[in-house]
Short mmCIF file of C-alpha atoms in Angstrom, two decimals:
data_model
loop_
_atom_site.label_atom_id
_atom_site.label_comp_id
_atom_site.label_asym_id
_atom_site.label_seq_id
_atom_site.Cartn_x
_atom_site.Cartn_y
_atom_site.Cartn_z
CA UNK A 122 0.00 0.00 0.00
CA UNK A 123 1.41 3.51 -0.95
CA UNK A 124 -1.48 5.94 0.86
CA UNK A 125 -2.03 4.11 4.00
CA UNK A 126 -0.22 1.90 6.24
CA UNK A 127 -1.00 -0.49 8.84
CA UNK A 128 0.30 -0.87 11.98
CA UNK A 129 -0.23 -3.47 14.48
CA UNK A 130 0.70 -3.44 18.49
CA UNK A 131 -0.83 -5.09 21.65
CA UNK A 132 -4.26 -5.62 20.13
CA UNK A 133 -4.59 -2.46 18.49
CA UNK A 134 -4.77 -1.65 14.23
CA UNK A 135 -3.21 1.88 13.25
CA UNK A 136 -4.64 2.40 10.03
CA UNK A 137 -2.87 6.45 8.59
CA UNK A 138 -3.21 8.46 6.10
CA UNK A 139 -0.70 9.54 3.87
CA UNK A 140 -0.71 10.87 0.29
CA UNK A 141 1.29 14.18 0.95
CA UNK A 142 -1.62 16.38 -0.01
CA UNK A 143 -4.23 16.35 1.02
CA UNK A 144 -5.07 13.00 1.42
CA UNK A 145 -7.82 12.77 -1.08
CA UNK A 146 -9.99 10.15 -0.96
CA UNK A 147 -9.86 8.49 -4.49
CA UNK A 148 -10.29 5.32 -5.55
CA UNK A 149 -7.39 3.73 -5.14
CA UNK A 150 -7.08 5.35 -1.44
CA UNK A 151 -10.55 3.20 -0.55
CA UNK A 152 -9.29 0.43 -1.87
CA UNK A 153 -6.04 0.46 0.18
CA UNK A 154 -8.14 1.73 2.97
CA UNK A 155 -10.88 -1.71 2.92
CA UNK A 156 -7.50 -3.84 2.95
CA UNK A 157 -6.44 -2.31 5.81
CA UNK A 158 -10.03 -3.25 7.94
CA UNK A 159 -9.53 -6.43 6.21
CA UNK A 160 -6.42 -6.83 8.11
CA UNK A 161 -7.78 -5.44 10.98
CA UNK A 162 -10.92 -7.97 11.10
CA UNK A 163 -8.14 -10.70 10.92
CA UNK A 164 -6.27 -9.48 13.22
CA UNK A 165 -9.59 -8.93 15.63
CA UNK A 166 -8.02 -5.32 16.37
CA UNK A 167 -9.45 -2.09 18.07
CA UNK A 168 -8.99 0.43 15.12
CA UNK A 169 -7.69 3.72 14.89
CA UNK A 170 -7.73 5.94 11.86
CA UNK A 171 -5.51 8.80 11.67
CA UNK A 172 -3.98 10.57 9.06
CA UNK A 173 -0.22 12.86 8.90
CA UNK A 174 0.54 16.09 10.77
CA UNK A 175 -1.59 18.86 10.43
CA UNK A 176 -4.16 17.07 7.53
CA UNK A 177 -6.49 14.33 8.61
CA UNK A 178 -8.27 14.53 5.04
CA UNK A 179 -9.62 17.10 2.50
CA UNK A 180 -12.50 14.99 1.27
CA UNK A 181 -12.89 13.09 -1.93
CA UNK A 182 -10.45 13.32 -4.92
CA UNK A 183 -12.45 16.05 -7.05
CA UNK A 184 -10.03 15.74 -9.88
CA UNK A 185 -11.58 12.12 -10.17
CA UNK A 186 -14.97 13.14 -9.27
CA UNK A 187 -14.83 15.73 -11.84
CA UNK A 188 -13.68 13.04 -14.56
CA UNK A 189 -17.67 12.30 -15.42
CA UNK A 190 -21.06 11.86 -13.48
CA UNK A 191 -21.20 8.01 -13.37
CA UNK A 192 -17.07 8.28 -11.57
CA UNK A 193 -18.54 11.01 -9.27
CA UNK A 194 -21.66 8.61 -8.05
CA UNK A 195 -19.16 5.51 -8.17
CA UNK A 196 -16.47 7.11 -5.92
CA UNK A 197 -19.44 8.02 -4.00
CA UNK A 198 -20.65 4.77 -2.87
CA UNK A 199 -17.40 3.66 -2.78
CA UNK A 200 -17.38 6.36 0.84
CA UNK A 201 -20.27 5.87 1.54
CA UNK A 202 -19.74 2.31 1.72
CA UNK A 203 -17.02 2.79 3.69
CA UNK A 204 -18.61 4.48 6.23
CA UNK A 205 -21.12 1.96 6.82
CA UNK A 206 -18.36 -0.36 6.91
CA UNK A 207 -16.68 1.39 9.82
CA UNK A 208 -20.45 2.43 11.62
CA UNK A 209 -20.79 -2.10 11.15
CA UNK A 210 -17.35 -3.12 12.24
CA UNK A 211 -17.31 -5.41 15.24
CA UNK A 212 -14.31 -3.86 17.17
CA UNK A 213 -14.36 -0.37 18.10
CA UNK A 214 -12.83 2.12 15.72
CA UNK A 215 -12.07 5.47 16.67
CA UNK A 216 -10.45 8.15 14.91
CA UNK A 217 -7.52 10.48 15.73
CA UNK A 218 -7.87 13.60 13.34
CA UNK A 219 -3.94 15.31 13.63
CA UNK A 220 -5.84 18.58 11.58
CA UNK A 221 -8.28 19.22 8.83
CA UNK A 222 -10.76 17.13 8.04
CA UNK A 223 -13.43 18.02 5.48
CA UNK A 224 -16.43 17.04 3.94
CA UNK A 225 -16.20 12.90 3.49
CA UNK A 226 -12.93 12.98 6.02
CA UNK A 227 -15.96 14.66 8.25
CA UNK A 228 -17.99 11.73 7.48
CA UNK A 229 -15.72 9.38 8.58
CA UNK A 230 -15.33 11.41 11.82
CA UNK A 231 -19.32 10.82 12.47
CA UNK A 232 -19.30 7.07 11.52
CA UNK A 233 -17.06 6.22 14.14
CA UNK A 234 -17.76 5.17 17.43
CA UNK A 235 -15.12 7.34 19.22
CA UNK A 236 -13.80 10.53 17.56
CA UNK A 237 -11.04 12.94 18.80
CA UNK A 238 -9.14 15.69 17.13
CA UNK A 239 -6.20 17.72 17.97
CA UNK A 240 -6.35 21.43 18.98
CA UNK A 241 -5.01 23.76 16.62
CA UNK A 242 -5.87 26.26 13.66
CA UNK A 243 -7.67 23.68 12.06
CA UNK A 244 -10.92 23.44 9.73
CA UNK A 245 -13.80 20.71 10.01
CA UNK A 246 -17.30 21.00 8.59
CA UNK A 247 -18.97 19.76 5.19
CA UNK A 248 -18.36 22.09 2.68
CA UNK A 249 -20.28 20.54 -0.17
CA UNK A 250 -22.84 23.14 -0.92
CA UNK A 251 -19.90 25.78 -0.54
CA UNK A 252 -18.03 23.76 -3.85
CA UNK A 253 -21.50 23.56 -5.39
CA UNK A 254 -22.22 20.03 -4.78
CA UNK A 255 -25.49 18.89 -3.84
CA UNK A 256 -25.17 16.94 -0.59
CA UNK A 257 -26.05 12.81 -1.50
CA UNK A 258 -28.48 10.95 0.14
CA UNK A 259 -25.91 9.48 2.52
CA UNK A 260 -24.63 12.30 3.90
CA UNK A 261 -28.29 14.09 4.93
CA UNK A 262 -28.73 10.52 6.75
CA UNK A 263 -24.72 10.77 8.34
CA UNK A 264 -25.86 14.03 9.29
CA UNK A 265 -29.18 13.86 10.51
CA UNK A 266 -28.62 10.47 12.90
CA UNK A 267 -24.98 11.86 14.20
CA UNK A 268 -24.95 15.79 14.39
CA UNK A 269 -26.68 17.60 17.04
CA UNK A 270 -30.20 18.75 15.86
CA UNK A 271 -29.47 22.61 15.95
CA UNK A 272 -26.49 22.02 13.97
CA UNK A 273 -27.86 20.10 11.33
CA UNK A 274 -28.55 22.96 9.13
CA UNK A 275 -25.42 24.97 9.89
CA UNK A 276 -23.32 21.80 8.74
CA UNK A 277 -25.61 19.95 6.14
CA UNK A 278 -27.48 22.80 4.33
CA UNK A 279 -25.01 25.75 5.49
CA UNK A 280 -21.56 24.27 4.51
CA UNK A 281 -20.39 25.67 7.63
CA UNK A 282 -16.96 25.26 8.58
CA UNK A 283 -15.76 24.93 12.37
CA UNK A 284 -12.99 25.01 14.50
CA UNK A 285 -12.02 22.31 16.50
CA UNK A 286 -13.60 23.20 19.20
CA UNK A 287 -17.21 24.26 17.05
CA UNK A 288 -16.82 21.08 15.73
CA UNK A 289 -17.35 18.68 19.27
CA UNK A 290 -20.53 20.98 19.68
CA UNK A 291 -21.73 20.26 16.54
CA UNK A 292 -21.20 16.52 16.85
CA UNK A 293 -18.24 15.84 14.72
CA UNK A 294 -15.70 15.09 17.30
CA UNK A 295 -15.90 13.89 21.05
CA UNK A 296 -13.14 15.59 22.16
CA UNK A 297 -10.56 18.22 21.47
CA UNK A 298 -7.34 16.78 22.45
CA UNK A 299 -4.23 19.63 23.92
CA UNK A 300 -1.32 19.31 21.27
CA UNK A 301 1.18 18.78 23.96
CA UNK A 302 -1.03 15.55 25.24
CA UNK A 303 -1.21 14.54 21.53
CA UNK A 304 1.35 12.04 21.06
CA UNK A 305 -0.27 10.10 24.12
CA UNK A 306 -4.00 10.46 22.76
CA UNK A 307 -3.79 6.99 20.26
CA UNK A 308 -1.98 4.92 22.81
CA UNK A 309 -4.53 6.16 25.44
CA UNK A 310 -7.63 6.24 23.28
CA UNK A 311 -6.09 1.96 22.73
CA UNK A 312 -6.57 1.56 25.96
CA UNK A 313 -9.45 2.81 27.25
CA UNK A 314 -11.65 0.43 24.51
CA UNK A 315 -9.85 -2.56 25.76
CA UNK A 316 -12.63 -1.88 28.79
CA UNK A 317 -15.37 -3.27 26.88
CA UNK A 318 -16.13 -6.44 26.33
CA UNK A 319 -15.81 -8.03 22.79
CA UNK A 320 -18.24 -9.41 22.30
CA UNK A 321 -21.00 -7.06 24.43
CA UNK A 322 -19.79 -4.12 22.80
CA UNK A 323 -19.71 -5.84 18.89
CA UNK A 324 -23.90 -7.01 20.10
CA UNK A 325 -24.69 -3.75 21.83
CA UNK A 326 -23.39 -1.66 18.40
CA UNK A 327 -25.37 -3.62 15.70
CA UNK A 328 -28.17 -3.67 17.79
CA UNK A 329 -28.77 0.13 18.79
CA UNK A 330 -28.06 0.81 14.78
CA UNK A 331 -30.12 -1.68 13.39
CA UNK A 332 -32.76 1.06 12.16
CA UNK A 333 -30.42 3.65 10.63
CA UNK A 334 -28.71 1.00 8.78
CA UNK A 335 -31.62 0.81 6.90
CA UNK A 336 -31.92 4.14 6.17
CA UNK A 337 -28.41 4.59 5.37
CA UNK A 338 -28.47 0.68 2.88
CA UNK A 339 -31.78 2.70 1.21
CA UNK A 340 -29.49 6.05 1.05
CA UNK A 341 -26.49 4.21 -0.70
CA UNK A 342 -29.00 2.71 -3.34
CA UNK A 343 -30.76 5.86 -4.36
CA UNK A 344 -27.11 7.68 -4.72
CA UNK A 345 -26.39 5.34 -7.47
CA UNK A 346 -29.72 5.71 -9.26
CA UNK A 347 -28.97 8.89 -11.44
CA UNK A 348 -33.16 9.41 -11.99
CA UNK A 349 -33.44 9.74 -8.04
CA UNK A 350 -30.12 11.64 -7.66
CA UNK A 351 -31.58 14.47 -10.09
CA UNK A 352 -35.21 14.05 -9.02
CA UNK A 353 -35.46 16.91 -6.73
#
């Protein structure tokens, strides 16, 4: 893998981000990406996705989405997917965001089930309608099950983007992690989800999101139908 690499360590999967940009998410990045949670699953490892210093991601690759409507709804799914994937996984996966993290690097932020980020001048929100993209299917459901309700509209509709800190009140993140207690945040956030039983807290996940997976299996269906995605 050339985007992401996988590290494994007393029970616990590193999965980071790399591309030197921006780390768009293209194609080939969720393809590296659903190797890496394979590994993971055979591994049976607590997960954490990160990504590089200052950049947890910018969103999708637009030069790819922007290479014809049928790539733009493929690369689509192929987050949204992904993010069902992650909301579905039976260990706990948590992400670490080291900076910005944008539209569908937001979106992984709300699928999973413990997100932190660390404090600094950095930007998080869904910027879609700002970049004249009409938000999918998916992301209306991502939004409306995970972000508070008075911030729905801000992030969804609005485009608004947050700091750090806006961000945890709007749903995004959990916490807001000091930069000098940073490089302890992955090893701790490890640790604290080796707490929960396996196979109580694999049960306990699938259970309380039985109905939104609906919702969200419906969502990732009508996305690919170009007659519903233009039907407005």
């Amino acid at each position: 893998m050339e985007k992401v690499t996988y590290t494994f360590n007393d029970g616990v999967a590193v999965i980071a981000l790399d591309d030197g940009k921006a780390n768009a998410l293209g194609s080939a990045m969720w393809a590296e990406l659903n190797t890496a949670l394979d590994t993971a699953e055979k591994d049976d490892a607590i997960v954490i996705i990160t990504g590089r210093d200052g950049m947890m991601s910018g969103g999708f690759d637009l030069k790819e989405m922007g290479s014809g409507p049928q790539a733009a709804l493929e690369l689509t799914s192929k987050g949204s997917k992904f993010a069902r994937r992650i909301m579905a996984h039976p260990r706990p996966v948590i992400m670490a965001a080291p900076g910005h993290t944008i539209a569908m690097g937001a979106f992984l932020a709300l699928a999973c089930d413990y997100s932190m980020i660390k404090e600094g001048e950095f930007k998080v929100g869904l910027n879609e309608t700002l970049i004249g993209m009409t938000m999918h299917n998916f992301g209306i459901e991502m939004g409306r099950y995970h972000l508070t309700k008075s911030h729905f509209n801000r992030c969804v509709i609005n485009g608004e983007i947050f700091s750090p800190k806006g961000a945890m009140h709007a749903g995004f993140f959990d916490r807001v992690v000091p930069a000098e207690q940073w490089p302890m945040a992955i090893p701790m956030a490890g640790q604290m989800f080796k707490q929960a039983n396996p196979k109580a807290f694999r049960e306990t996940k699938l259970r309380s999101r039985k109905e939104i997976f609906k919702i969200l299996d419906q969502a990732i269906l009508d996305d690919l139908d170009p007659a519903k995605v233009h039907a407005l």
